[in-house]
């Protein structure tokens, strides 16, 4: 009876005596619901429609437009960034663009269109679930690549590491993103059910991918790989960058002369703000990942859904909105932190090209002598300029109770 008494005073229910752990947990989940939980459950349909359905749709559409514009501007010769760094930023914008599209398809439209939910969603969901995780992983680790690039620029400005136009960062991240998430393409599949003698498409879980051991392993791994490691690495790199810039500011060394001195001083002050935005936008996802990893071990070997309640559902909705917002913020950071980006963007919008613009794949046209820094990414530590010494400037279920939270 020790195990029986361990679970939240379950000994108060005589009918549970002799029941196993999973039966006790299931009973407690159904019978120990608080008034607050009931209120949250009643609120879920409203949050689904207006938060995930409408608000997330607006955020992601703006993010799609912003990331497309960012890619167009970053491919301009007038942006005055070395090809390797520009390519990393372009890759980051592409990941965020794909992520925004997938959030619309998997989280948003199903809450505002019954036709989409019944006739399109069951066929798209298995593939989109895998793609959105690939895009999220790529975005996270490309952000780390941007931070590493900046750290090398500031802390070792005279290093001569050959980046092959950014391929040394981009290719491993692409491979890792697909390899790490290959299982996500097989977790759910399109199934069929008969309702009133009519065959309808639905979403089925693959039983091989929803065993207690699989769920526990993936949740704990995801907590570490997509939560704790990126957060610790980005904070550490940000500390190195901030320390290097602060020391350069204090000693007026060769890295911070003239306009570059003012530019790097501004960068140092803004880096903390970028970290703060990252921590806010990913804190809920990371907290949910940690919570789920702990709870999955606690309820082992019972079903993981026993650890998921109304509070976690609401937080999952909030997490989707924040991650969508984070993927849509790149262009805002670029515009506010980089004069050169604003200038090129303004000329694009006004149609003032005058033959100056050419793709990095096309003919190289003369560019302005002045170069200014760039701040980029939906993660911290991306306030970067050209890499020269004298630069001038994260469980929302499917309708069929399929686990899809990030």
mmCIF file of C-alpha atoms in Angstrom, residues 61-253:
data_model
loop_
_atom_site.group_PDB
_atom_site.id
_atom_site.type_symbol
_atom_site.label_atom_id
_atom_site.label_comp_id
_atom_site.label_asym_id
_atom_site.label_seq_id
_atom_site.Cartn_x
_atom_site.Cartn_y
_atom_site.Cartn_z
ATOM 1 C CA UNK A 61 1.156 36.319 -41.656
ATOM 2 C CA UNK A 62 3.097 39.408 -40.574
ATOM 3 C CA UNK A 63 6.069 37.146 -39.840
ATOM 4 C CA UNK A 64 5.888 35.606 -43.317
ATOM 5 C CA UNK A 65 5.884 39.041 -44.929
ATOM 6 C CA UNK A 66 8.679 40.260 -42.649
ATOM 7 C CA UNK A 67 10.925 37.276 -43.305
ATOM 8 C CA UNK A 68 10.416 37.501 -47.081
ATOM 9 C CA UNK A 69 11.338 41.192 -46.975
ATOM 10 C CA UNK A 70 14.362 40.377 -44.789
ATOM 11 C CA UNK A 71 15.584 37.812 -47.313
ATOM 12 C CA UNK A 72 15.205 40.296 -50.175
ATOM 13 C CA UNK A 73 17.130 43.000 -48.321
ATOM 14 C CA UNK A 74 19.851 40.637 -47.108
ATOM 15 C CA UNK A 75 20.524 39.463 -50.665
ATOM 16 C CA UNK A 76 21.253 43.035 -51.720
ATOM 17 C CA UNK A 77 24.875 44.046 -52.253
ATOM 18 C CA UNK A 78 24.114 47.385 -50.618
ATOM 19 C CA UNK A 79 23.582 45.750 -47.226
ATOM 20 C CA UNK A 80 27.401 45.592 -46.934
ATOM 21 C CA UNK A 81 27.718 42.300 -45.072
ATOM 22 C CA UNK A 82 30.280 39.673 -45.877
ATOM 23 C CA UNK A 83 28.663 36.718 -47.719
ATOM 24 C CA UNK A 84 29.137 34.165 -44.920
ATOM 25 C CA UNK A 85 27.332 36.252 -42.331
ATOM 26 C CA UNK A 86 24.596 37.355 -44.724
ATOM 27 C CA UNK A 87 23.967 33.736 -45.732
ATOM 28 C CA UNK A 88 23.528 32.697 -42.104
ATOM 29 C CA UNK A 89 20.974 35.466 -41.585
ATOM 30 C CA UNK A 90 19.165 34.477 -44.788
ATOM 31 C CA UNK A 91 19.077 30.871 -43.615
ATOM 32 C CA UNK A 92 17.641 32.001 -40.280
ATOM 33 C CA UNK A 93 14.921 33.990 -42.047
ATOM 34 C CA UNK A 94 14.053 30.943 -44.165
ATOM 35 C CA UNK A 95 13.679 28.730 -41.102
ATOM 36 C CA UNK A 96 11.452 31.329 -39.452
ATOM 37 C CA UNK A 97 9.440 31.707 -42.645
ATOM 38 C CA UNK A 98 8.777 27.955 -42.828
ATOM 39 C CA UNK A 99 7.986 27.864 -39.107
ATOM 40 C CA UNK A 100 5.374 30.631 -39.473
ATOM 41 C CA UNK A 101 3.707 28.854 -42.402
ATOM 42 C CA UNK A 102 3.600 25.580 -40.468
ATOM 43 C CA UNK A 103 2.131 27.237 -37.374
ATOM 44 C CA UNK A 104 -0.729 28.521 -39.511
ATOM 45 C CA UNK A 105 -1.348 25.088 -41.003
ATOM 46 C CA UNK A 106 -1.089 23.039 -37.838
ATOM 47 C CA UNK A 107 -2.370 25.343 -35.080
ATOM 48 C CA UNK A 108 -4.326 28.264 -36.490
ATOM 49 C CA UNK A 109 -6.585 27.498 -39.455
ATOM 50 C CA UNK A 110 -8.128 24.398 -37.890
ATOM 51 C CA UNK A 111 -9.759 26.593 -35.223
ATOM 52 C CA UNK A 112 -11.442 28.940 -37.685
ATOM 53 C CA UNK A 113 -12.376 26.642 -40.578
ATOM 54 C CA UNK A 114 -14.361 23.444 -40.068
ATOM 55 C CA UNK A 115 -13.885 22.516 -43.728
ATOM 56 C CA UNK A 116 -10.098 22.695 -43.313
ATOM 57 C CA UNK A 117 -10.264 20.665 -40.103
ATOM 58 C CA UNK A 118 -12.354 17.894 -41.674
ATOM 59 C CA UNK A 119 -11.000 17.700 -45.215
ATOM 60 C CA UNK A 120 -7.459 19.097 -45.354
ATOM 61 C CA UNK A 121 -5.892 18.976 -41.907
ATOM 62 C CA UNK A 122 -5.847 15.144 -41.559
ATOM 63 C CA UNK A 123 -3.770 14.864 -44.737
ATOM 64 C CA UNK A 124 -1.369 17.724 -44.004
ATOM 65 C CA UNK A 125 -0.750 17.131 -40.299
ATOM 66 C CA UNK A 126 1.663 14.144 -40.493
ATOM 67 C CA UNK A 127 4.097 15.986 -42.794
ATOM 68 C CA UNK A 128 3.659 19.457 -41.293
ATOM 69 C CA UNK A 129 4.299 18.143 -37.778
ATOM 70 C CA UNK A 130 7.740 16.981 -38.874
ATOM 71 C CA UNK A 131 8.508 20.124 -40.884
ATOM 72 C CA UNK A 132 7.625 22.523 -38.063
ATOM 73 C CA UNK A 133 10.003 20.750 -35.692
ATOM 74 C CA UNK A 134 12.769 20.800 -38.326
ATOM 75 C CA UNK A 135 12.198 24.535 -38.825
ATOM 76 C CA UNK A 136 12.198 25.232 -35.085
ATOM 77 C CA UNK A 137 15.399 23.253 -34.540
ATOM 78 C CA UNK A 138 17.054 24.966 -37.493
ATOM 79 C CA UNK A 139 16.009 28.387 -36.227
ATOM 80 C CA UNK A 140 17.334 27.733 -32.725
ATOM 81 C CA UNK A 141 20.718 26.445 -33.832
ATOM 82 C CA UNK A 142 21.125 28.958 -36.644
ATOM 83 C CA UNK A 143 20.661 31.609 -33.985
ATOM 84 C CA UNK A 144 23.476 29.977 -32.047
ATOM 85 C CA UNK A 145 25.549 30.097 -35.248
ATOM 86 C CA UNK A 146 24.843 33.824 -35.524
ATOM 87 C CA UNK A 147 25.928 34.251 -31.911
ATOM 88 C CA UNK A 148 29.138 32.284 -32.518
ATOM 89 C CA UNK A 149 29.876 34.397 -35.596
ATOM 90 C CA UNK A 150 29.430 37.543 -33.560
ATOM 91 C CA UNK A 151 31.520 36.194 -30.691
ATOM 92 C CA UNK A 152 34.394 35.415 -33.081
ATOM 93 C CA UNK A 153 34.100 38.864 -34.638
ATOM 94 C CA UNK A 154 34.233 40.704 -31.325
ATOM 95 C CA UNK A 155 36.515 38.477 -29.266
ATOM 96 C CA UNK A 156 38.948 37.411 -32.019
ATOM 97 C CA UNK A 157 38.732 40.051 -34.762
ATOM 98 C CA UNK A 158 42.039 39.010 -36.351
ATOM 99 C CA UNK A 159 41.179 35.315 -36.691
ATOM 100 C CA UNK A 160 41.215 33.893 -40.200
ATOM 101 C CA UNK A 161 38.873 30.912 -39.963
ATOM 102 C CA UNK A 162 37.498 30.056 -43.406
ATOM 103 C CA UNK A 163 33.711 29.734 -43.266
ATOM 104 C CA UNK A 164 33.097 28.926 -46.954
ATOM 105 C CA UNK A 165 30.450 31.663 -47.183
ATOM 106 C CA UNK A 166 28.702 30.332 -44.088
ATOM 107 C CA UNK A 167 28.423 26.723 -45.276
ATOM 108 C CA UNK A 168 30.483 25.549 -42.313
ATOM 109 C CA UNK A 169 27.600 26.660 -40.099
ATOM 110 C CA UNK A 170 24.603 26.102 -42.366
ATOM 111 C CA UNK A 171 25.184 22.562 -43.659
ATOM 112 C CA UNK A 172 25.682 20.856 -40.257
ATOM 113 C CA UNK A 173 22.596 22.627 -38.882
ATOM 114 C CA UNK A 174 20.453 21.473 -41.808
ATOM 115 C CA UNK A 175 21.655 17.883 -41.393
ATOM 116 C CA UNK A 176 21.183 17.946 -37.624
ATOM 117 C CA UNK A 177 17.701 19.503 -37.854
ATOM 118 C CA UNK A 178 16.431 16.730 -40.123
ATOM 119 C CA UNK A 179 18.251 13.898 -38.339
ATOM 120 C CA UNK A 180 17.074 14.993 -34.887
ATOM 121 C CA UNK A 181 13.442 15.284 -35.979
ATOM 122 C CA UNK A 182 13.150 12.385 -38.429
ATOM 123 C CA UNK A 183 10.896 10.541 -35.972
ATOM 124 C CA UNK A 184 8.395 13.422 -35.981
ATOM 125 C CA UNK A 185 7.406 12.516 -39.541
ATOM 126 C CA UNK A 186 6.163 9.119 -38.332
ATOM 127 C CA UNK A 187 4.501 9.908 -35.004
ATOM 128 C CA UNK A 188 1.076 10.529 -36.534
ATOM 129 C CA UNK A 189 -0.573 9.358 -39.718
ATOM 130 C CA UNK A 190 -3.758 9.861 -41.692
ATOM 131 C CA UNK A 191 -6.439 7.374 -40.697
ATOM 132 C CA UNK A 192 -10.079 6.809 -41.538
ATOM 133 C CA UNK A 193 -13.187 6.286 -39.473
ATOM 134 C CA UNK A 194 -16.803 5.521 -40.350
ATOM 135 C CA UNK A 195 -19.397 7.956 -38.983
ATOM 136 C CA UNK A 196 -23.044 7.387 -39.922
ATOM 137 C CA UNK A 197 -21.959 5.114 -42.768
ATOM 138 C CA UNK A 198 -19.665 7.845 -44.103
ATOM 139 C CA UNK A 199 -15.893 7.380 -44.189
ATOM 140 C CA UNK A 200 -14.037 10.393 -42.794
ATOM 141 C CA UNK A 201 -10.331 11.153 -42.598
ATOM 142 C CA UNK A 202 -8.812 11.570 -39.146
ATOM 143 C CA UNK A 203 -5.459 11.660 -37.381
ATOM 144 C CA UNK A 204 -4.133 8.455 -35.839
ATOM 145 C CA UNK A 205 -1.199 7.976 -33.525
ATOM 146 C CA UNK A 206 1.325 5.382 -34.528
ATOM 147 C CA UNK A 207 1.353 3.018 -31.516
ATOM 148 C CA UNK A 208 5.050 2.307 -32.023
ATOM 149 C CA UNK A 209 5.831 5.972 -31.357
ATOM 150 C CA UNK A 210 3.582 6.429 -28.341
ATOM 151 C CA UNK A 211 4.901 3.895 -25.881
ATOM 152 C CA UNK A 212 5.741 5.196 -22.393
ATOM 153 C CA UNK A 213 9.462 4.656 -22.977
ATOM 154 C CA UNK A 214 9.409 6.554 -26.301
ATOM 155 C CA UNK A 215 7.481 9.470 -24.842
ATOM 156 C CA UNK A 216 9.734 9.710 -21.795
ATOM 157 C CA UNK A 217 12.885 9.585 -23.931
ATOM 158 C CA UNK A 218 11.718 12.190 -26.454
ATOM 159 C CA UNK A 219 10.382 14.590 -23.821
ATOM 160 C CA UNK A 220 13.571 14.529 -21.763
ATOM 161 C CA UNK A 221 15.782 14.797 -24.857
ATOM 162 C CA UNK A 222 13.724 17.687 -26.209
ATOM 163 C CA UNK A 223 13.966 19.467 -22.867
ATOM 164 C CA UNK A 224 17.757 19.289 -23.028
ATOM 165 C CA UNK A 225 18.434 19.753 -26.764
ATOM 166 C CA UNK A 226 15.794 22.392 -27.539
ATOM 167 C CA UNK A 227 15.603 24.132 -24.179
ATOM 168 C CA UNK A 228 18.472 24.034 -21.753
ATOM 169 C CA UNK A 229 21.444 23.756 -24.126
ATOM 170 C CA UNK A 230 20.464 26.678 -26.418
ATOM 171 C CA UNK A 231 19.601 28.880 -23.446
ATOM 172 C CA UNK A 232 22.884 28.218 -21.617
ATOM 173 C CA UNK A 233 25.012 28.566 -24.771
ATOM 174 C CA UNK A 234 23.370 31.827 -25.842
ATOM 175 C CA UNK A 235 23.674 33.363 -22.382
ATOM 176 C CA UNK A 236 27.347 32.347 -22.215
ATOM 177 C CA UNK A 237 28.130 33.726 -25.680
ATOM 178 C CA UNK A 238 26.265 36.904 -24.873
ATOM 179 C CA UNK A 239 28.362 37.294 -21.736
ATOM 180 C CA UNK A 240 31.578 36.924 -23.755
ATOM 181 C CA UNK A 241 30.392 39.469 -26.315
ATOM 182 C CA UNK A 242 29.276 41.957 -23.698
ATOM 183 C CA UNK A 243 32.538 41.609 -21.775
ATOM 184 C CA UNK A 244 34.670 42.045 -24.909
ATOM 185 C CA UNK A 245 32.762 45.112 -26.071
ATOM 186 C CA UNK A 246 32.810 46.631 -22.578
ATOM 187 C CA UNK A 247 36.573 46.153 -22.315
ATOM 188 C CA UNK A 248 37.088 47.647 -25.761
ATOM 189 C CA UNK A 249 34.942 50.592 -24.756
ATOM 190 C CA UNK A 250 36.904 51.130 -21.564
ATOM 191 C CA UNK A 251 40.344 50.972 -23.184
ATOM 192 C CA UNK A 252 39.493 52.612 -26.525
ATOM 193 C CA UNK A 253 41.419 49.960 -28.386
#
